[in-house]
Every structure is written in structure tokens, then in C-alpha cells.
Tab-separated table of C-alpha atoms and ligand atoms in Angstrom:
chain	number	residue	atom	x	y	z
A	1	UNK	CA	45.999	5.611	-16.724
A	2	UNK	CA	49.184	7.364	-17.734
A	3	UNK	CA	51.059	4.068	-17.416
A	4	UNK	CA	48.465	2.302	-19.521
A	5	UNK	CA	48.674	4.901	-22.275
A	6	UNK	CA	52.461	5.129	-22.142
A	7	UNK	CA	52.907	1.369	-22.453
A	8	UNK	CA	50.606	0.844	-25.418
A	9	UNK	CA	50.721	4.130	-27.348
A	10	UNK	CA	54.052	5.659	-26.377
A	11	UNK	CA	52.189	8.863	-25.528
A	12	UNK	CA	53.216	10.190	-22.121
A	13	UNK	CA	50.734	12.714	-20.793
A	14	UNK	CA	52.163	15.241	-18.348
A	15	UNK	CA	50.215	15.709	-15.168
A	16	UNK	CA	50.013	19.198	-13.683
A	17	UNK	CA	48.019	20.641	-10.832
A	18	UNK	CA	46.377	23.952	-11.667
A	19	UNK	CA	47.056	23.409	-15.385
A	20	UNK	CA	45.917	25.962	-17.907
A	21	UNK	CA	42.563	26.132	-19.669
A	22	UNK	CA	44.413	24.864	-22.721
A	23	UNK	CA	45.272	21.480	-21.205
A	24	UNK	CA	44.240	18.616	-23.474
A	25	UNK	CA	42.493	16.893	-20.630
A	26	UNK	CA	41.159	18.952	-17.786
A	27	UNK	CA	39.952	17.542	-14.461
A	28	UNK	CA	37.718	19.777	-12.373
A	29	UNK	CA	36.117	19.023	-9.040
A	30	UNK	CA	32.378	19.539	-9.013
A	31	UNK	CA	31.009	18.937	-5.544
A	32	UNK	CA	27.414	18.865	-6.795
A	33	UNK	CA	28.063	15.407	-8.254
A	34	UNK	CA	27.508	12.245	-6.220
A	35	UNK	CA	30.282	9.907	-5.194
A	36	UNK	CA	31.388	7.784	-8.192
A	37	UNK	CA	29.474	9.998	-10.656
A	38	UNK	CA	31.269	11.829	-13.449
A	39	UNK	CA	30.739	14.053	-16.461
A	40	UNK	CA	32.741	13.826	-19.611
A	41	UNK	CA	32.728	16.425	-22.396
A	42	UNK	CA	34.903	15.529	-25.369
A	43	UNK	CA	35.448	18.014	-28.192
A	44	UNK	CA	38.189	18.118	-30.844
A	45	UNK	CA	40.029	20.636	-28.625
A	46	UNK	CA	39.720	19.215	-25.168
A	47	UNK	CA	38.469	16.525	-22.842
A	48	UNK	CA	36.763	17.927	-19.767
A	49	UNK	CA	36.219	15.663	-16.799
A	50	UNK	CA	34.155	16.549	-13.757
A	51	UNK	CA	33.588	14.546	-10.604
A	52	UNK	CA	33.258	15.161	-6.904
A	53	UNK	CA	35.636	12.467	-5.739
A	54	UNK	CA	38.499	10.292	-6.855
A	55	UNK	CA	36.094	7.432	-7.601
A	56	UNK	CA	34.230	9.577	-10.097
A	57	UNK	CA	37.473	10.667	-11.781
A	58	UNK	CA	38.579	7.035	-11.864
A	59	UNK	CA	35.375	5.989	-13.642
A	60	UNK	CA	35.644	8.842	-16.126
A	61	UNK	CA	39.097	7.513	-16.977
A	62	UNK	CA	37.722	3.982	-17.361
A	63	UNK	CA	35.165	5.324	-19.827
A	64	UNK	CA	37.922	7.077	-21.789
A	65	UNK	CA	39.859	3.813	-21.658
A	66	UNK	CA	36.869	1.932	-23.102
A	67	UNK	CA	36.404	4.569	-25.822
A	68	UNK	CA	40.031	4.238	-26.930
A	69	UNK	CA	41.072	1.483	-29.379
A	70	UNK	CA	41.360	-1.845	-27.555
A	71	UNK	CA	45.113	-1.860	-28.256
A	72	UNK	CA	45.389	0.506	-25.286
A	73	UNK	CA	45.315	-2.656	-23.142
A	74	UNK	CA	48.439	-4.028	-24.807
A	75	UNK	CA	51.744	-4.547	-23.044
A	76	UNK	CA	53.767	-3.294	-25.984
A	77	UNK	CA	53.684	-0.215	-28.112
A	78	UNK	CA	51.077	-0.765	-30.847
A	79	UNK	CA	51.800	0.324	-34.424
A	80	UNK	CA	49.524	2.126	-36.895
A	81	UNK	CA	46.828	3.010	-34.411
A	82	UNK	CA	44.971	6.251	-34.461
A	83	UNK	CA	44.674	7.132	-30.780
A	84	UNK	CA	41.388	8.943	-30.784
A	85	UNK	CA	38.062	8.768	-29.032
A	86	UNK	CA	34.689	9.950	-30.294
A	87	UNK	CA	33.447	13.421	-29.371
A	88	UNK	CA	30.837	12.659	-26.733
A	89	UNK	CA	29.053	14.198	-23.810
A	90	UNK	CA	28.413	11.780	-20.976
A	91	UNK	CA	26.726	12.190	-17.620
A	92	UNK	CA	27.029	8.996	-15.705
A	93	UNK	CA	26.455	7.610	-12.249
A	94	UNK	CA	25.891	4.133	-10.852
A	95	UNK	CA	22.465	2.924	-9.858
A	96	UNK	CA	23.928	1.068	-6.866
A	97	UNK	CA	26.863	1.837	-4.597
A	98	UNK	CA	27.595	-1.852	-4.018
A	99	UNK	CA	28.554	-3.724	-7.202
A	100	UNK	CA	30.294	-6.939	-6.352
A	101	UNK	CA	31.795	-10.198	-7.433
A	102	UNK	CA	32.282	-13.014	-4.943
A	103	UNK	CA	35.227	-15.307	-5.522
A	104	UNK	CA	35.200	-18.639	-3.722
A	105	UNK	CA	38.905	-19.172	-3.173
A	106	UNK	CA	38.174	-21.607	-0.336
A	107	UNK	CA	36.919	-24.676	-2.192
A	108	UNK	CA	39.449	-24.077	-4.928
A	109	UNK	CA	42.495	-21.961	-4.194
A	110	UNK	CA	42.685	-19.250	-6.857
A	111	UNK	CA	46.337	-18.217	-7.323
A	112	UNK	CA	47.114	-14.602	-6.466
A	113	UNK	CA	47.996	-13.791	-10.093
A	114	UNK	CA	44.506	-14.795	-11.230
A	115	UNK	CA	42.876	-12.742	-8.483
A	116	UNK	CA	44.946	-9.716	-9.550
A	117	UNK	CA	43.797	-10.165	-13.145
A	118	UNK	CA	40.157	-10.415	-12.105
A	119	UNK	CA	40.483	-7.274	-9.920
A	120	UNK	CA	41.980	-5.456	-12.895
A	121	UNK	CA	39.000	-6.411	-15.070
A	122	UNK	CA	36.570	-5.481	-12.276
A	123	UNK	CA	38.038	-1.971	-12.090
A	124	UNK	CA	37.720	-1.523	-15.842
A	125	UNK	CA	34.086	-2.709	-15.644
A	126	UNK	CA	33.256	-0.385	-12.729
A	127	UNK	CA	32.579	-3.193	-10.275
A	128	UNK	CA	33.746	-1.889	-6.927
A	129	UNK	CA	33.667	-4.774	-4.460
A	130	UNK	CA	35.387	-8.130	-4.263
A	131	UNK	CA	33.707	-10.380	-1.724
A	132	UNK	CA	36.503	-12.813	-0.950
A	133	UNK	CA	35.199	-16.185	0.304
A	134	UNK	CA	38.326	-17.261	2.159
A	135	UNK	CA	37.223	-20.107	4.381
A	136	UNK	CA	35.066	-23.199	3.904
A	137	UNK	CA	34.990	-26.940	4.567
A	138	UNK	CA	37.496	-27.626	1.804
A	139	UNK	CA	40.144	-25.092	2.781
A	140	UNK	CA	41.229	-22.166	4.953
A	141	UNK	CA	43.036	-19.632	2.744
A	142	UNK	CA	43.904	-16.704	5.023
A	143	UNK	CA	47.070	-16.679	7.123
A	144	UNK	CA	46.183	-15.979	10.769
A	145	UNK	CA	49.342	-15.501	12.834
A	146	UNK	CA	47.756	-16.514	16.128
A	147	UNK	CA	46.473	-19.820	14.710
A	148	UNK	CA	49.151	-21.045	12.283
A	149	UNK	CA	47.623	-24.507	11.865
A	150	UNK	CA	44.685	-22.939	9.981
A	151	UNK	CA	46.943	-22.644	6.935
A	152	UNK	CA	49.649	-25.191	7.831
A	153	UNK	CA	46.965	-27.881	8.020
A	154	UNK	CA	43.615	-26.408	6.968
A	155	UNK	CA	44.790	-25.122	3.575
A	156	UNK	CA	45.818	-28.522	2.232
A	157	UNK	CA	43.955	-31.641	1.158
A	158	UNK	CA	45.235	-35.104	0.291
A	159	UNK	CA	48.301	-37.064	1.399
A	160	UNK	CA	51.510	-35.169	2.318
A	161	UNK	CA	53.462	-36.160	-0.781
A	162	UNK	CA	50.618	-35.134	-3.055
A	163	UNK	CA	48.813	-32.424	-1.138
A	164	UNK	CA	46.806	-29.789	-3.005
A	165	UNK	CA	45.593	-26.364	-1.980
A	166	UNK	CA	47.261	-23.140	-0.914
A	167	UNK	CA	46.675	-19.937	0.996
A	168	UNK	CA	47.299	-16.189	0.936
A	169	UNK	CA	49.924	-14.838	3.310
A	170	UNK	CA	49.117	-11.552	5.017
A	171	UNK	CA	51.649	-9.955	2.647
A	172	UNK	CA	49.714	-11.374	-0.345
A	173	UNK	CA	46.528	-9.902	1.091
A	174	UNK	CA	48.155	-6.474	1.519
A	175	UNK	CA	49.251	-6.623	-2.111
A	176	UNK	CA	45.730	-7.533	-3.280
A	177	UNK	CA	44.159	-4.768	-1.180
A	178	UNK	CA	46.591	-2.154	-2.529
A	179	UNK	CA	46.034	-3.347	-6.109
A	180	UNK	CA	42.285	-3.072	-5.554
A	181	UNK	CA	42.537	0.404	-4.021
A	182	UNK	CA	44.107	1.781	-7.204
A	183	UNK	CA	41.165	0.344	-9.158
A	184	UNK	CA	38.385	1.329	-6.741
A	185	UNK	CA	37.841	-2.315	-5.813
A	186	UNK	CA	37.370	-2.858	-2.103
A	187	UNK	CA	38.038	-6.345	-0.796
A	188	UNK	CA	35.611	-7.634	1.833
A	189	UNK	CA	36.879	-10.754	3.576
A	190	UNK	CA	34.489	-13.543	4.431
A	191	UNK	CA	35.271	-15.606	7.521
A	192	UNK	CA	32.506	-18.171	7.498
A	193	UNK	CA	30.756	-19.655	10.561
A	194	UNK	CA	28.977	-21.372	12.260
A	195	UNK	CA	28.851	-23.916	9.362
A	196	UNK	CA	31.286	-24.454	6.462
A	197	UNK	CA	34.103	-24.500	8.989
A	198	UNK	CA	35.546	-28.012	8.682
A	199	UNK	CA	39.015	-26.883	7.521
A	200	UNK	CA	39.403	-24.935	10.785
A	201	UNK	CA	38.071	-27.903	12.782
A	202	UNK	CA	40.671	-30.147	11.129
A	203	UNK	CA	43.363	-27.734	12.317
A	204	UNK	CA	41.840	-27.253	15.796
A	205	UNK	CA	39.298	-29.991	16.630
A	206	UNK	CA	38.326	-28.240	19.907
A	207	UNK	CA	36.447	-25.616	17.829
A	208	UNK	CA	33.565	-28.008	17.160
A	209	UNK	CA	30.923	-29.425	19.466
A	210	UNK	CA	32.255	-32.991	19.173
A	211	UNK	CA	36.015	-32.192	19.194
A	212	UNK	CA	36.494	-35.103	16.766
A	213	UNK	CA	39.505	-35.165	14.413
A	214	UNK	CA	38.662	-34.981	10.691
A	215	UNK	CA	40.604	-34.532	7.447
A	216	UNK	CA	40.329	-31.767	4.879
A	217	UNK	CA	38.043	-33.316	2.245
A	218	UNK	CA	39.481	-33.946	-1.215
A	219	UNK	CA	36.075	-33.904	-2.908
A	220	UNK	CA	32.889	-31.827	-2.819
A	221	UNK	CA	31.671	-31.924	0.778
A	222	UNK	CA	29.399	-29.908	3.046
A	223	UNK	CA	30.135	-30.760	6.659
A	224	UNK	CA	27.530	-30.876	9.420
A	225	UNK	CA	30.099	-29.707	11.965
A	226	UNK	CA	29.463	-26.332	13.557
A	227	UNK	CA	31.524	-23.944	15.603
A	228	UNK	CA	30.590	-24.658	19.224
A	229	UNK	CA	28.881	-21.639	20.779
A	230	UNK	CA	29.052	-23.154	24.267
A	231	UNK	CA	32.818	-23.222	24.677
A	232	UNK	CA	34.712	-20.076	25.641
A	233	UNK	CA	37.703	-21.323	23.612
A	234	UNK	CA	35.809	-21.244	20.324
A	235	UNK	CA	34.386	-17.781	21.028
A	236	UNK	CA	37.912	-16.587	21.839
A	237	UNK	CA	39.048	-18.091	18.510
A	238	UNK	CA	36.387	-16.078	16.714
A	239	UNK	CA	37.435	-12.879	18.499
A	240	UNK	CA	41.116	-13.439	17.677
A	241	UNK	CA	40.560	-14.376	14.035
A	242	UNK	CA	38.221	-11.441	13.435
A	243	UNK	CA	40.671	-9.111	15.214
A	244	UNK	CA	43.465	-10.075	12.845
A	245	UNK	CA	41.114	-9.939	9.868
A	246	UNK	CA	39.946	-6.431	10.750
A	247	UNK	CA	43.542	-5.265	11.210
A	248	UNK	CA	44.387	-6.577	7.760
A	249	UNK	CA	41.322	-5.446	5.775
A	250	UNK	CA	40.262	-1.771	5.887
A	251	UNK	CA	36.782	-2.513	4.403
A	252	UNK	CA	33.841	-1.082	6.319
A	253	UNK	CA	32.051	-4.431	5.936
A	254	UNK	CA	33.219	-7.748	7.362
A	255	UNK	CA	31.455	-10.837	6.008
A	256	UNK	CA	30.694	-13.617	8.505
A	257	UNK	CA	29.103	-16.154	6.123
A	258	UNK	CA	26.288	-17.771	8.091
A	259	UNK	CA	24.655	-19.898	5.389
A	260	UNK	CA	23.396	-23.466	5.416
A	261	UNK	CA	23.831	-24.381	9.067
A	262	UNK	CA	22.136	-27.656	10.022
A	263	UNK	CA	21.693	-27.511	13.786
A	264	UNK	CA	21.965	-31.168	14.860
A	265	UNK	CA	25.378	-30.709	16.485
A	266	UNK	CA	24.150	-27.796	18.615
A	267	UNK	CA	21.039	-29.764	19.594
A	268	UNK	CA	23.237	-32.620	20.814
A	269	UNK	CA	25.919	-30.527	22.535
A	270	UNK	CA	25.586	-30.037	26.335
A	271	UNK	CA	27.669	-26.827	26.161
A	272	UNK	CA	25.507	-25.286	23.434
A	273	UNK	CA	22.357	-26.417	25.244
A	274	UNK	CA	23.553	-24.561	28.360
A	275	UNK	CA	23.820	-21.302	26.388
A	276	UNK	CA	20.346	-21.813	24.938
A	277	UNK	CA	18.929	-22.293	28.433
A	278	UNK	CA	20.783	-19.271	29.785
A	279	UNK	CA	19.548	-17.063	26.930
A	280	UNK	CA	16.006	-18.459	26.968
A	281	UNK	CA	16.232	-19.771	23.388
A	282	UNK	CA	13.798	-22.451	22.268
A	283	UNK	CA	15.237	-23.545	18.912
A	284	UNK	CA	18.858	-24.171	17.990
A	285	UNK	CA	18.432	-21.847	14.996
A	286	UNK	CA	17.948	-19.000	17.485
A	287	UNK	CA	21.425	-19.733	18.756
A	288	UNK	CA	22.740	-18.613	15.371
A	289	UNK	CA	20.930	-15.281	15.856
A	290	UNK	CA	22.504	-15.041	19.300
A	291	UNK	CA	25.966	-15.619	17.839
A	292	UNK	CA	25.328	-13.132	15.016
A	293	UNK	CA	24.408	-10.497	17.613
A	294	UNK	CA	27.539	-11.172	19.651
A	295	UNK	CA	29.759	-10.806	16.580
A	296	UNK	CA	27.860	-7.852	15.105
A	297	UNK	CA	28.382	-6.010	18.400
A	298	UNK	CA	32.039	-7.003	18.418
A	299	UNK	CA	32.423	-5.556	14.912
A	300	UNK	CA	30.456	-2.429	15.740
A	301	UNK	CA	33.020	-1.600	18.417
A	302	UNK	CA	35.595	-1.644	15.640
A	303	UNK	CA	33.439	0.539	13.392
A	304	UNK	CA	32.658	-2.303	11.035
A	305	UNK	CA	29.315	-3.593	9.831
A	306	UNK	CA	28.577	-7.271	9.557
A	307	UNK	CA	27.442	-8.625	6.216
A	308	UNK	CA	26.575	-12.259	5.566
A	309	UNK	CA	24.277	-14.628	3.700
A	310	UNK	CA	20.539	-14.038	4.211
A	311	UNK	CA	20.485	-16.558	7.084
A	312	UNK	CA	22.206	-14.001	9.333
A	313	UNK	CA	19.005	-11.990	9.665
A	314	UNK	CA	16.548	-14.852	9.044
A	315	UNK	CA	17.729	-16.991	11.987
A	316	UNK	CA	16.927	-15.797	15.479
A	317	UNK	CA	16.433	-12.234	16.611
A	318	UNK	CA	19.278	-10.031	15.409
A	319	UNK	CA	19.116	-6.574	16.986
A	320	UNK	CA	22.279	-5.000	15.611
A	321	UNK	CA	21.720	-3.865	12.002
A	322	UNK	CA	23.437	-6.170	9.496
A	323	UNK	CA	23.488	-6.601	5.729
A	324	UNK	CA	22.131	-9.815	4.223
A	325	UNK	CA	23.087	-11.272	0.860
A	326	UNK	CA	19.784	-12.491	-0.557
A	327	UNK	CA	20.511	-15.661	-2.483
A	328	UNK	CA	17.078	-17.345	-2.546
A	329	UNK	CA	14.055	-15.091	-2.637
A	330	UNK	CA	14.537	-11.432	-3.551
A	331	UNK	CA	11.342	-10.613	-1.663
A	332	UNK	CA	13.206	-11.256	1.557
A	333	UNK	CA	14.571	-7.733	1.110
A	334	UNK	CA	11.203	-6.743	2.605
A	335	UNK	CA	11.861	-8.853	5.676
A	336	UNK	CA	15.276	-7.251	5.964
A	337	UNK	CA	13.696	-3.777	6.095
A	338	UNK	CA	11.046	-4.823	8.575
A	339	UNK	CA	13.785	-6.092	10.879
A	340	UNK	CA	16.001	-3.031	10.480
A	341	UNK	CA	18.613	-4.546	8.153
A	342	UNK	CA	19.805	-3.942	4.605
A	343	UNK	CA	20.112	-6.299	1.657
A	344	UNK	CA	22.239	-7.100	-1.361
A	345	UNK	CA	20.732	-9.063	-4.249
A	346	UNK	CA	22.618	-12.114	-5.410
A	347	UNK	CA	19.845	-14.511	-6.434
A	348	UNK	CA	21.058	-17.971	-7.422
A	349	UNK	CA	18.608	-17.906	-10.338
A	350	UNK	CA	20.495	-15.106	-12.119
A	351	UNK	CA	23.736	-14.232	-10.383
A	352	UNK	CA	25.392	-17.552	-9.511
A	353	UNK	CA	28.270	-17.899	-11.935
A	354	UNK	CA	28.913	-21.523	-10.933
A	355	UNK	CA	25.982	-22.621	-13.082
A	356	UNK	CA	26.717	-23.366	-16.738
A	357	UNK	CA	25.431	-20.955	-19.366
A	358	UNK	CA	23.894	-23.768	-21.404
A	359	UNK	CA	23.336	-27.501	-21.572
A	360	UNK	CA	25.538	-27.774	-24.661
A	361	UNK	CA	27.695	-30.934	-24.555
A	362	UNK	CA	31.259	-29.937	-23.819
A	363	UNK	CA	30.377	-27.377	-21.174
A	364	UNK	CA	32.636	-27.508	-18.141
A	365	UNK	CA	31.324	-29.477	-15.177
A	366	UNK	CA	29.260	-27.130	-13.063
A	367	UNK	CA	26.509	-26.805	-10.489
A	368	UNK	CA	23.225	-28.495	-11.404
A	369	UNK	CA	20.757	-27.628	-8.638
A	370	UNK	CA	19.272	-24.871	-10.789
A	371	UNK	CA	18.785	-24.526	-14.552
A	372	UNK	CA	21.659	-22.993	-16.551
A	373	UNK	CA	22.060	-19.203	-16.383
A	374	UNK	CA	22.548	-17.876	-19.873
A	375	UNK	CA	24.217	-14.544	-20.451
A	376	UNK	CA	20.840	-13.167	-21.477
A	377	UNK	CA	19.161	-14.388	-18.292
A	378	UNK	CA	21.880	-12.838	-16.162
A	379	UNK	CA	21.693	-9.563	-18.086
A	380	UNK	CA	17.914	-9.465	-17.835
A	381	UNK	CA	17.669	-9.722	-14.071
A	382	UNK	CA	14.885	-7.460	-12.850
A	383	UNK	CA	15.635	-5.368	-9.837
A	384	UNK	CA	12.626	-4.073	-8.066
A	385	UNK	CA	13.423	-2.141	-5.032
A	386	UNK	CA	10.933	-3.840	-2.759
A	387	UNK	CA	11.062	-1.299	-0.012
A	388	UNK	CA	10.267	2.395	0.128
A	389	UNK	CA	13.545	3.262	1.841
A	390	UNK	CA	15.903	1.781	-0.608
A	391	UNK	CA	16.886	-1.270	1.371
A	392	UNK	CA	18.817	-2.713	-1.503
A	393	UNK	CA	22.462	-1.650	-1.394
A	394	UNK	CA	23.386	-3.375	-4.605
A	395	UNK	CA	23.938	-6.466	-6.690
A	396	UNK	CA	26.486	-9.246	-6.592
A	397	UNK	CA	27.574	-12.139	-8.802
A	398	UNK	CA	28.941	-15.252	-7.095
A	399	UNK	CA	31.579	-17.547	-8.467
A	400	UNK	CA	31.387	-20.651	-6.266
A	401	UNK	CA	34.105	-23.215	-6.844
A	402	UNK	CA	32.753	-26.270	-5.071
A	403	UNK	CA	32.810	-28.182	-8.378
A	404	UNK	CA	36.437	-27.165	-8.800
A	405	UNK	CA	37.968	-29.058	-5.875
A	406	UNK	CA	41.648	-29.579	-6.598
A	407	UNK	CA	42.182	-32.558	-8.857
A	408	UNK	CA	38.552	-32.876	-9.993
A	409	UNK	CA	38.139	-33.597	-13.702
A	410	UNK	CA	36.080	-30.724	-15.070
A	411	UNK	CA	35.586	-31.809	-18.655
A	412	UNK	CA	33.873	-34.952	-19.826
A	413	UNK	CA	35.132	-34.567	-23.399
A	414	UNK	CA	38.566	-36.197	-23.299
A	415	UNK	CA	40.554	-33.908	-25.536
A	416	UNK	CA	39.361	-30.838	-23.639
A	417	UNK	CA	40.157	-32.505	-20.369
A	418	UNK	CA	43.074	-30.439	-19.165
A	419	UNK	CA	43.601	-29.527	-15.573
A	420	UNK	CA	43.196	-25.797	-15.947
A	421	UNK	CA	40.766	-24.836	-13.256
A	422	UNK	CA	42.082	-21.275	-12.834
A	423	UNK	CA	41.192	-20.647	-16.462
A	424	UNK	CA	37.803	-22.277	-16.064
A	425	UNK	CA	37.131	-19.908	-13.146
A	426	UNK	CA	37.435	-17.067	-15.654
A	427	UNK	CA	35.325	-18.984	-18.188
A	428	UNK	CA	32.470	-19.074	-15.676
A	429	UNK	CA	32.897	-15.464	-14.592
A	430	UNK	CA	33.204	-13.836	-18.024
A	431	UNK	CA	31.230	-12.569	-19.869
A	432	UNK	CA	28.547	-12.761	-17.170
A	433	UNK	CA	30.582	-10.246	-15.176
A	434	UNK	CA	30.019	-7.796	-18.049
A	435	UNK	CA	26.280	-8.360	-17.690
A	436	UNK	CA	26.487	-7.849	-13.920
A	437	UNK	CA	28.327	-4.588	-14.478
A	438	UNK	CA	25.399	-3.171	-16.438
A	439	UNK	CA	22.769	-4.659	-14.121
A	440	UNK	CA	24.399	-2.929	-11.156
A	441	UNK	CA	25.289	0.335	-12.886
A	442	UNK	CA	22.427	1.091	-15.293
A	443	UNK	CA	18.787	1.857	-14.826
A	444	UNK	CA	16.554	-0.969	-15.972
A	445	UNK	CA	15.146	1.175	-18.796
A	446	UNK	CA	18.661	1.665	-20.186
A	447	UNK	CA	19.362	-2.037	-20.486
A	448	UNK	CA	18.922	-3.726	-23.843
A	449	UNK	CA	20.239	-7.228	-24.433
A	450	UNK	CA	20.681	-7.018	-28.229
A	451	UNK	CA	22.655	-3.840	-27.778
A	452	UNK	CA	24.723	-5.476	-25.049
A	453	UNK	CA	25.418	-8.490	-27.278
A	454	UNK	CA	26.465	-6.222	-30.110
A	455	UNK	CA	29.026	-4.590	-27.804
A	456	UNK	CA	30.489	-7.868	-26.494
A	457	UNK	CA	33.256	-8.193	-29.059
A	458	UNK	CA	34.442	-4.704	-28.080
A	459	UNK	CA	35.068	-6.069	-24.579
A	460	UNK	CA	36.377	-9.446	-25.737
A	461	UNK	CA	39.140	-7.652	-27.627
A	462	UNK	CA	40.205	-6.043	-24.361
A	463	UNK	CA	39.935	-9.244	-22.336
A	464	UNK	CA	42.134	-10.941	-24.976
A	465	UNK	CA	44.913	-8.475	-24.159
A	466	UNK	CA	44.578	-9.511	-20.532
A	467	UNK	CA	44.735	-13.236	-21.354
A	468	UNK	CA	41.356	-13.659	-19.729
A	469	UNK	CA	39.748	-17.036	-20.507
A	470	UNK	CA	36.196	-15.834	-21.094
A	471	UNK	CA	33.425	-17.915	-22.617
A	472	UNK	CA	32.348	-17.119	-26.182
A	473	UNK	CA	28.566	-17.388	-26.566
A	474	UNK	CA	27.584	-20.342	-28.760
A	475	UNK	CA	26.411	-19.547	-32.320
A	476	UNK	CA	22.768	-18.849	-32.979
A	477	UNK	CA	20.849	-21.515	-34.897
A	478	UNK	CA	19.081	-19.459	-37.554
A	479	UNK	CA	17.517	-22.414	-39.395
A	480	UNK	CA	17.306	-26.165	-38.986
A	481	UNK	CA	15.897	-28.030	-42.009
A	482	UNK	CA	15.576	-31.738	-42.809
A	483	UNK	CA	17.045	-32.661	-46.184
A	484	UNK	CA	15.943	-35.280	-48.718
A	485	UNK	CA	18.619	-37.709	-47.477
A	486	UNK	CA	17.356	-37.543	-43.892
A	487	UNK	CA	20.231	-35.363	-42.713
A	488	UNK	CA	19.550	-32.043	-41.077
A	489	UNK	CA	20.968	-28.834	-42.410
A	490	UNK	CA	21.800	-26.060	-39.971
A	491	UNK	CA	22.314	-22.405	-40.662
A	492	UNK	CA	24.358	-20.747	-37.948
A	493	UNK	CA	25.371	-17.189	-37.285
A	494	UNK	CA	27.917	-16.001	-34.753
A	495	UNK	CA	26.433	-14.564	-31.567
A	496	UNK	CA	29.341	-12.158	-31.337
A	497	UNK	CA	30.595	-9.934	-34.132
A	498	UNK	CA	33.741	-11.314	-35.795
A	499	UNK	CA	33.600	-14.686	-34.035
A	500	UNK	CA	34.643	-17.799	-35.994
A	501	UNK	CA	32.256	-20.730	-36.023
A	502	UNK	CA	33.939	-24.136	-35.613
A	503	UNK	CA	32.194	-27.471	-35.625
B	1	LIG	C1	25.056	-20.252	-0.678
B	1	LIG	O1	24.925	-20.413	-1.888
B	1	LIG	N1	25.162	-21.307	0.109
B	1	LIG	C2	25.120	-18.936	-0.071
B	2	LIG	ZN1	28.562	-26.984	21.128
């Protein structure tokens, strides 16, 4: 915070422990407050901040940051700015402890610089978890020292001379984790199995039931290949990869994916069939539950909890408590409770940021299996806690990039047709991430869409300083009248204060 203020305002606050009552800003520990909660009392004389932990103090500072003129985000000293904030009294705490964004860096490799920028914005918006989707059919993005071909081979698609893709070295990951820690953003890695694992199978064909050699796909593709549960070598692979992952990531949760497995390969594999017989399993889907149990136990020994897509507790009989990301039916939170698990809400109807916001011509190519998710729809997501014991840990937005495969043309309007997928990733994520922030932080009764919309330009000014490529909501059509000549006359107003309308 001091760095931020110094850079943009030239003011250099001095930090002292045990400072006097006369300090301009005074931080006091108040252990009666919950984790992440804070109190802020601003008078003309002093700013008083109270919290019980560093997270609470961090969020108090983010609120001060958001109350300051947006120029505080600038990289250079701003001129003619009055560096003041309003005199306010604020008592604030999040509704949910888990407030997350998922980035799919597997289908489309998101350069480290873009991930850093998104983490920075997440911290400012009080979103505390980055679910990092690191592996999928189209690419393996995490360096694993014991299996170098995962990134030598599995991170790249297309012919050698023109290959596309990329990966994060373990040093990159350490840098991202440290950057997140300063901003109260914890990174949870996702190592996906038993499906969505083709990039690993390309690197090591013995991982699958068929052992056949494939290529990393260059276009949207969901493979039917599964990790073979019947071969000791593939289970050892899982152990080794998760071992390295756990050593790298300090997060208490480890995400194991688990979605969308089609079980044909297991049904046809003699090795997998042997395991089913041994374990007394009737359906191949129960084999997924078996595997989830094995891994959840493995992680428990390392003091980590398994989280994954809802399928991890819906398939088979999973005894070890896990956390399921509910992406279809929010009522499945009830099933989670009944079975002794917890849930996170990320319904595709409201929180999938790979859907377009509108059907307006000129929108970037995006997912189509659901209707568009407007900013208002995202902001208005209802959260009923379906269980008496607060099964719901929190809310998550998901930016899937399966439409963003390297080299795919994302724009059908020629003159907009640049290859700038990293920027489009931000276009899909913002401003819906702002909506998610309030959905996850505020009580339902405190949410008001018109008020939120009124405050958007306040945030856009800040995102501009960060070079973030957010989407500007389209203008509102106030009137639409036929004229005598047969033309139609439109009256438009900007949806965001101060926005220009171009046509
Ligand atoms: C998912 O959207 N397949 C979790
Ligand atoms: Zn098999």
C-alpha cells in the first residue's frame, strides 16, 4: 500500500510499530473480529483500522484504496490531485470465505504477465482464491520434474516449426504464489483426471487404457481417453505428480478435476475391469468414486483436502470428505451435505465467464451451450444456502478457454479480427468479476444492480490504469421509433457514466 501511494502521489507514509495516538492512520488488532473482517473509522484527524488478522487489515487497505482517487493506481506521480477520502465509518466482513476465479490456462496458455495482472485485480476486489486449471486435453501447463515430457511434449500443439502453447516453470509458479500471498489470493492448482487428460497421454501413452499414441489437438476437443485405474504405473504417476504439486503449492485444497468422464474406455479395459471385480463395483462410474477415495486419502495424509467438480462426490461412494464445485444444479449442495461433503457454487447459468454477455453482433466467439450471461444476470445470482449447516463454502466464477485454442479466430468481424486472445480473456472476465466480488462478499439484501451499474465507471477508471481489457456494457436503447421515411430512429444512453457511444 505504501508503494502504491508513493508511486502515484509522492506521499511516503512512515510505518511504525507502537506508534502514538496521533498517527494519521492507526492499525489496532481487535480479536473479536472474524478473519478477513475489518472496521474503518475515518475522521478529519485520523483513520482508525481494526481487524483480527492480516487479511482483515489487507481488506481495510483495499477499501481505502478504492476510496482514494483512481489516480492512486497510476505508475507515475499524478499532478493536481487532492489525495483525500470521505469521512466514513465502515464495518465489513465477507459473506463467504471462499471467493474464487477459475482460470483455464490449459486450453489456452495465459502468459504469466496476464495472470499477475488478474491476481492484482482480484486482490483489489477482495476475491481470495485463484483456481488454476493447469491441465486438460489441449495442454499440460505445469512443469513436473519427474515427468519432463508433460511440458516438453504435452504443452505444445501443432507442427514443430509452428508449435503453439506454453507452460509455467516451477519458478514461475513460485512467483505467482508469492505475488498472490501479498494480495490475499491463494492459488489452488487443478490437476485433472480421470478425463481431460489427453495432453499427458500424448506425452506418456502408457497412462491410458489403450496405450495408443495421440497428438495434442490444435482445435477444440474433448477426448474420451481416461487415466487407466488398473495399471500400477498410472497410479504411481498420479502419486508422483500430486507429490510435486503439493510441494509446490501451499494451498490447503488440491483440485483433482473429475468432470465429464465418459466410461467406455474403462468398460473395455481388462485392467480396469479387474479392479472393479476386486472392489465389487458394478458400474464403471463407481470406479471414479474408488479413485477419488484413493486420492482423497493420499491428500489427507499430506493435510490437504480434495476439491473437484461436482462429479467427484456424485460418482461412486466417496467416504473421505471432499469439496464439490457445483456447476449444474445448485440443489446438489443438499446431496453434498447428505453425503458428508461441502460445496462451492459455480453454476454455468450465472458464473461461467466463457459465455458471451449478449448476442450483439461483434461479440467475441464464445461458448454457446447456454444463453448469454449478462452482467446483470451474473450480479443477480441468488444464493440460497440449501442446508442447515452451511454447506456452501463460497462462490466461484469460471473463465474457460476452450474457444480460445491457440490460433483460433475469435472475431467474425474482419477489422476486429486480431489475434489477441490474452486480452479477450480479460474481456470475458471483466466486469463480471466485479459482479462476482459483490455476490461472494455481500448479503443478498445489500445487492442492488442499478447501484452496482452506477459504480462501474469508478472501477473502470482503475482497471484502465492496469491496462485491463474489460468489456464496456452496450448502450441502453431508450426509444426505438419508426420514422415517416421507413427508417428507425434510436435513442441511446450510455450504460456506464461517462462512456462514449460509437456506432
Ligand atoms: C465443466 O464445465 N466441465 C466443469
Ligand atoms: Zn484401464
